[in-house]
Structure formats: C-alpha cells, structure tokens
Amino acid sequence: MPYSPEHKVQTRARVVESARRLFNRHGFEQVTIDQVMASAGLTRGAFYHHFDSKDQLYAAAVASFTTCNPFAVKAAQTPNVVIDDPKQMAEMLIDLYLSDEVLENIDMQCPLYALPSDVARAGLEPQQAYTDLIRGMRHIYGVALNGMRDADMRAEAMVSLCVGGMVLARTTNDPQLRQSLRASARHQALALLKAE
C-alpha cells in the first residue's frame, strides 16, 4: 500500500530537520547523506524519494530556518502576545538574534551566521535559499524603518551587524570578547533603528 501524501510531507520534513541540525553542527562538507538519513531514522534509499542531490537538501535545510528560527519559536511560546508594531518586532529580533540563548543553541542557529562559508562554496540552490533569508531579515527591518531616511541602507546595515556580530562571536574562545562583540552589534543596530 502506498504512503499517503501527508506521510511523504512528514518524512521530508524529518529529513530536512535532521540535515539542518547536522549541517549546523558539522558543516556541509562533513555531513554525508547516510548520516542525515540515519539521524532521521531512514535508509539512504529513501533520500532519493525526496531530493535529487545533497545540494538540494542543503537548500531545503537553509530555507527551513524560516519555520524553525528562534524568533518563531519564541512567538509560539507566547501565543497571546501580539506584536503589531514593526519597530518593536525589529527590536525583539535584534535582542533575540544576538542573545546568549541563541548563540549557545547550535541546533537552532541561523544559517546566516552558522553556515556562511559553506553556502559561499555551495551550488545555486543553497545560495538562493540563503539570499531569501537575507532578504527576509532585511524586510523585517525595512518595514520598521519605513519612511526614514536611508531606510534600505539602514536595514542592510542592521542585518550586517546582527549576522556579523554572531559570526565573530562564534569564532572566538574569549567569553568577554564574545559578549562585547554582540553587545556592540546590538547597540549599533538599535541606534540605526531609532535614529531619525
């Protein structure tokens, strides 16, 4: 008896989630299809029912961050809190993105800072998924800055500060520097958000 369409969707999501976590922990080159499928509790043969290549899986793993990101998780944990002010939402994203909680949770780290060198060497599909994440984050900040002078440039600078702050924080073994890099990035991103 063939599997239902829902089963196929659920299985694909399981493979993508397994891949996202493994890629975050070990990088694209170090993770094999066999490892992804074993982590998902499936056989290698099942991989090709869902993906044509490891690059395609990588693109899906990067794109999946839009549904598994810590900001979405935080929102789900507080369902009665409605944030309809774009500036407040942008400020919350900056705070959460540069937080200790997110830095320490490798499985939930954003591909924008967890995987940049991998994506730069990857094929067009992963790069497109990564580009979509950048544009999505820029859009959140752009909406918050709507009508302000140089809004697009400010939004891109805010993305650069958040992602860059986390990239650098992840690379140092100095706890004080890790903290101050993120605090500086947060301070400057919030200043761009609030400055007229």
mmCIF file of C-alpha atoms in Angstrom:
data_model
loop_
_atom_site.group_PDB
_atom_site.id
_atom_site.type_symbol
_atom_site.label_atom_id
_atom_site.label_comp_id
_atom_site.label_asym_id
_atom_site.label_seq_id
_atom_site.Cartn_x
_atom_site.Cartn_y
_atom_site.Cartn_z
ATOM 1 C CA MET A 1 0.000 0.000 0.000
ATOM 2 C CA PRO A 2 1.497 3.384 -0.977
ATOM 3 C CA TYR A 3 2.170 6.040 1.613
ATOM 4 C CA SER A 4 -0.234 8.947 1.932
ATOM 5 C CA PRO A 5 0.791 12.421 0.703
ATOM 6 C CA GLU A 6 0.865 13.555 4.351
ATOM 7 C CA HIS A 7 3.342 10.801 5.183
ATOM 8 C CA LYS A 8 5.640 11.933 2.372
ATOM 9 C CA VAL A 9 5.486 15.558 3.597
ATOM 10 C CA GLN A 10 6.208 14.488 7.191
ATOM 11 C CA THR A 11 9.095 12.254 6.136
ATOM 12 C CA ARG A 12 10.624 15.013 4.008
ATOM 13 C CA ALA A 13 10.333 17.444 6.939
ATOM 14 C CA ARG A 14 12.085 14.908 9.185
ATOM 15 C CA VAL A 15 14.958 14.586 6.705
ATOM 16 C CA VAL A 16 15.269 18.386 6.380
ATOM 17 C CA GLU A 17 15.269 18.870 10.160
ATOM 18 C CA SER A 18 17.912 16.161 10.581
ATOM 19 C CA ALA A 19 20.051 17.767 7.864
ATOM 20 C CA ARG A 20 19.669 21.275 9.287
ATOM 21 C CA ARG A 21 20.883 20.174 12.708
ATOM 22 C CA LEU A 22 23.807 18.173 11.308
ATOM 23 C CA PHE A 23 24.846 20.942 8.898
ATOM 24 C CA ASN A 24 24.759 23.461 11.758
ATOM 25 C CA ARG A 25 26.951 21.236 13.901
ATOM 26 C CA HIS A 26 29.411 19.921 11.310
ATOM 27 C CA GLY A 27 29.109 21.920 8.073
ATOM 28 C CA PHE A 28 28.068 20.876 4.589
ATOM 29 C CA GLU A 29 31.235 19.026 3.568
ATOM 30 C CA GLN A 30 31.491 16.942 6.748
ATOM 31 C CA VAL A 31 27.923 15.623 6.686
ATOM 32 C CA THR A 32 27.011 12.670 4.488
ATOM 33 C CA ILE A 33 23.633 11.656 3.125
ATOM 34 C CA ASP A 34 23.947 8.424 5.124
ATOM 35 C CA GLN A 35 24.398 10.414 8.354
ATOM 36 C CA VAL A 36 21.375 12.601 7.607
ATOM 37 C CA MET A 37 19.169 9.638 6.841
ATOM 38 C CA ALA A 38 20.354 7.646 9.872
ATOM 39 C CA SER A 39 19.659 10.646 12.102
ATOM 40 C CA ALA A 40 16.172 10.854 10.601
ATOM 41 C CA GLY A 41 15.660 7.117 11.204
ATOM 42 C CA LEU A 42 15.507 6.317 7.485
ATOM 43 C CA THR A 43 17.555 4.482 4.873
ATOM 44 C CA ARG A 44 19.721 6.080 2.205
ATOM 45 C CA GLY A 45 17.346 4.799 -0.478
ATOM 46 C CA ALA A 46 14.550 6.950 0.930
ATOM 47 C CA PHE A 47 16.655 10.077 0.339
ATOM 48 C CA TYR A 48 16.080 9.982 -3.414
ATOM 49 C CA HIS A 49 12.311 9.933 -2.973
ATOM 50 C CA HIS A 50 12.610 13.473 -1.646
ATOM 51 C CA PHE A 51 15.778 15.035 -3.077
ATOM 52 C CA ASP A 52 17.870 14.831 -6.229
ATOM 53 C CA SER A 53 21.128 15.838 -4.567
ATOM 54 C CA LYS A 54 22.823 16.860 -1.343
ATOM 55 C CA ASP A 55 22.833 20.472 -2.645
ATOM 56 C CA GLN A 56 19.041 20.354 -2.946
ATOM 57 C CA LEU A 57 18.769 19.035 0.610
ATOM 58 C CA TYR A 58 21.145 21.757 1.793
ATOM 59 C CA ALA A 59 18.978 24.420 0.159
ATOM 60 C CA ALA A 60 15.904 22.965 1.869
ATOM 61 C CA ALA A 61 17.733 22.914 5.217
ATOM 62 C CA VAL A 62 18.736 26.574 4.854
ATOM 63 C CA ALA A 63 15.220 27.558 3.745
ATOM 64 C CA SER A 64 13.681 25.659 6.673
ATOM 65 C CA PHE A 65 15.042 28.259 9.068
ATOM 66 C CA THR A 66 12.050 30.445 8.216
ATOM 67 C CA THR A 67 9.877 27.945 10.099
ATOM 68 C CA CYS A 68 12.256 26.830 12.858
ATOM 69 C CA ASN A 69 14.022 30.043 13.776
ATOM 70 C CA PRO A 70 14.230 31.053 17.440
ATOM 71 C CA PHE A 71 12.106 34.144 16.798
ATOM 72 C CA ALA A 72 9.253 31.944 15.535
ATOM 73 C CA VAL A 73 9.763 29.535 18.425
ATOM 74 C CA LYS A 74 9.663 32.418 20.934
ATOM 75 C CA ALA A 75 6.469 33.722 19.314
ATOM 76 C CA ALA A 76 4.896 30.263 19.555
ATOM 77 C CA GLN A 77 5.801 30.099 23.254
ATOM 78 C CA THR A 78 3.875 33.332 23.887
ATOM 79 C CA PRO A 79 0.833 32.944 21.591
ATOM 80 C CA ASN A 80 -1.257 35.563 23.408
ATOM 81 C CA VAL A 81 1.331 38.272 22.816
ATOM 82 C CA VAL A 82 0.592 40.038 19.543
ATOM 83 C CA ILE A 83 3.270 42.341 18.214
ATOM 84 C CA ASP A 84 1.824 44.644 15.625
ATOM 85 C CA ASP A 85 4.392 47.418 15.950
ATOM 86 C CA PRO A 86 7.124 46.826 13.321
ATOM 87 C CA LYS A 87 9.732 48.682 15.386
ATOM 88 C CA GLN A 88 9.003 46.583 18.444
ATOM 89 C CA MET A 89 9.245 43.415 16.340
ATOM 90 C CA ALA A 90 12.573 44.557 14.841
ATOM 91 C CA GLU A 91 13.930 45.368 18.300
ATOM 92 C CA MET A 92 12.872 41.958 19.610
ATOM 93 C CA LEU A 93 14.553 40.284 16.633
ATOM 94 C CA ILE A 94 17.805 42.156 17.297
ATOM 95 C CA ASP A 95 17.696 41.250 21.005
ATOM 96 C CA LEU A 96 16.917 37.595 20.389
ATOM 97 C CA TYR A 97 19.244 37.181 17.425
ATOM 98 C CA LEU A 98 22.243 38.441 19.411
ATOM 99 C CA SER A 99 21.271 36.697 22.656
ATOM 100 C CA ASP A 100 23.211 34.161 24.725
ATOM 101 C CA GLU A 101 20.301 31.763 24.286
ATOM 102 C CA VAL A 102 20.641 31.702 20.509
ATOM 103 C CA LEU A 103 24.458 31.684 20.498
ATOM 104 C CA GLU A 104 24.567 28.647 22.786
ATOM 105 C CA ASN A 105 21.896 26.617 20.963
ATOM 106 C CA ILE A 106 23.833 25.283 17.973
ATOM 107 C CA ASP A 107 20.861 23.321 16.648
ATOM 108 C CA MET A 108 18.754 26.471 16.343
ATOM 109 C CA GLN A 109 21.421 28.790 14.966
ATOM 110 C CA CYS A 110 20.543 30.800 11.909
ATOM 111 C CA PRO A 111 22.240 29.654 8.700
ATOM 112 C CA LEU A 112 23.169 33.285 8.049
ATOM 113 C CA TYR A 113 25.890 33.015 10.677
ATOM 114 C CA ALA A 114 26.164 29.258 11.148
ATOM 115 C CA LEU A 115 26.900 28.359 7.529
ATOM 116 C CA PRO A 116 28.200 31.346 5.515
ATOM 117 C CA SER A 117 31.437 29.818 4.234
ATOM 118 C CA ASP A 118 29.621 26.584 3.348
ATOM 119 C CA VAL A 119 26.960 28.440 1.396
ATOM 120 C CA ALA A 120 29.555 30.530 -0.429
ATOM 121 C CA ARG A 121 31.028 27.285 -1.805
ATOM 122 C CA ALA A 122 27.675 25.590 -2.391
ATOM 123 C CA GLY A 123 25.621 25.497 -5.556
ATOM 124 C CA LEU A 124 22.965 27.900 -6.745
ATOM 125 C CA GLU A 125 20.067 26.344 -4.801
ATOM 126 C CA PRO A 126 21.644 26.784 -1.353
ATOM 127 C CA GLN A 127 22.797 30.282 -2.292
ATOM 128 C CA GLN A 128 19.251 31.203 -3.352
ATOM 129 C CA ALA A 129 17.830 29.898 -0.059
ATOM 130 C CA TYR A 130 20.461 31.897 1.832
ATOM 131 C CA THR A 131 19.656 35.001 -0.241
ATOM 132 C CA ASP A 132 15.984 34.598 0.626
ATOM 133 C CA LEU A 133 16.858 34.545 4.352
ATOM 134 C CA ILE A 134 18.894 37.738 3.991
ATOM 135 C CA ARG A 135 16.051 39.420 2.139
ATOM 136 C CA GLY A 136 13.536 38.271 4.747
ATOM 137 C CA MET A 137 15.558 39.711 7.611
ATOM 138 C CA ARG A 138 16.156 42.920 5.655
ATOM 139 C CA HIS A 139 12.406 43.151 5.032
ATOM 140 C CA ILE A 140 11.588 42.969 8.760
ATOM 141 C CA TYR A 141 13.994 45.829 9.448
ATOM 142 C CA GLY A 142 12.881 47.738 6.359
ATOM 143 C CA VAL A 143 9.246 47.702 7.485
ATOM 144 C CA ALA A 144 10.312 49.004 10.897
ATOM 145 C CA LEU A 145 12.288 51.791 9.236
ATOM 146 C CA ASN A 146 9.590 52.663 6.707
ATOM 147 C CA GLY A 147 9.674 56.338 5.823
ATOM 148 C CA MET A 148 13.022 57.017 7.480
ATOM 149 C CA ARG A 149 15.907 58.498 5.555
ATOM 150 C CA ASP A 150 18.164 55.802 4.051
ATOM 151 C CA ALA A 151 15.798 53.047 5.256
ATOM 152 C CA ASP A 152 17.121 50.403 2.832
ATOM 153 C CA MET A 153 20.746 51.112 3.695
ATOM 154 C CA ARG A 154 19.963 51.080 7.410
ATOM 155 C CA ALA A 155 18.079 47.789 7.117
ATOM 156 C CA GLU A 156 21.030 46.172 5.350
ATOM 157 C CA ALA A 157 23.449 47.578 7.936
ATOM 158 C CA MET A 158 21.272 46.106 10.701
ATOM 159 C CA VAL A 159 21.348 42.690 9.018
ATOM 160 C CA SER A 160 25.126 43.001 8.664
ATOM 161 C CA LEU A 161 25.546 43.952 12.324
ATOM 162 C CA CYS A 162 23.392 41.083 13.598
ATOM 163 C CA VAL A 163 24.905 38.415 11.361
ATOM 164 C CA GLY A 164 28.452 39.768 11.643
ATOM 165 C CA GLY A 165 28.210 40.074 15.408
ATOM 166 C CA MET A 166 27.188 36.443 15.686
ATOM 167 C CA VAL A 167 29.770 35.188 13.176
ATOM 168 C CA LEU A 168 32.576 36.849 15.116
ATOM 169 C CA ALA A 169 31.175 35.773 18.490
ATOM 170 C CA ARG A 170 31.123 32.156 17.327
ATOM 171 C CA THR A 171 34.774 32.285 16.267
ATOM 172 C CA THR A 172 36.381 33.470 19.493
ATOM 173 C CA ASN A 173 37.127 31.455 22.608
ATOM 174 C CA ASP A 174 37.251 34.626 24.720
ATOM 175 C CA PRO A 175 33.928 34.870 26.623
ATOM 176 C CA GLN A 176 34.303 38.597 27.272
ATOM 177 C CA LEU A 177 35.011 39.343 23.618
ATOM 178 C CA ARG A 178 32.122 37.095 22.586
ATOM 179 C CA GLN A 179 29.819 39.134 24.823
ATOM 180 C CA SER A 180 31.175 42.571 23.871
ATOM 181 C CA LEU A 181 31.035 41.877 20.129
ATOM 182 C CA ARG A 182 27.346 41.053 20.374
ATOM 183 C CA ALA A 183 26.642 43.955 22.731
ATOM 184 C CA SER A 184 28.336 46.379 20.332
ATOM 185 C CA ALA A 185 26.436 44.982 17.349
ATOM 186 C CA ARG A 186 23.158 45.214 19.290
ATOM 187 C CA HIS A 187 23.877 48.802 20.355
ATOM 188 C CA GLN A 188 24.623 49.935 16.803
ATOM 189 C CA ALA A 189 21.679 48.041 15.262
ATOM 190 C CA LEU A 190 19.267 49.592 17.776
ATOM 191 C CA ALA A 191 20.783 53.028 17.155
ATOM 192 C CA LEU A 192 20.069 52.614 13.425
ATOM 193 C CA LEU A 193 16.515 51.553 14.235
ATOM 194 C CA LYS A 194 15.844 54.531 16.497
ATOM 195 C CA ALA A 195 17.809 57.351 14.835
ATOM 196 C CA GLU A 196 15.759 59.800 12.801
#
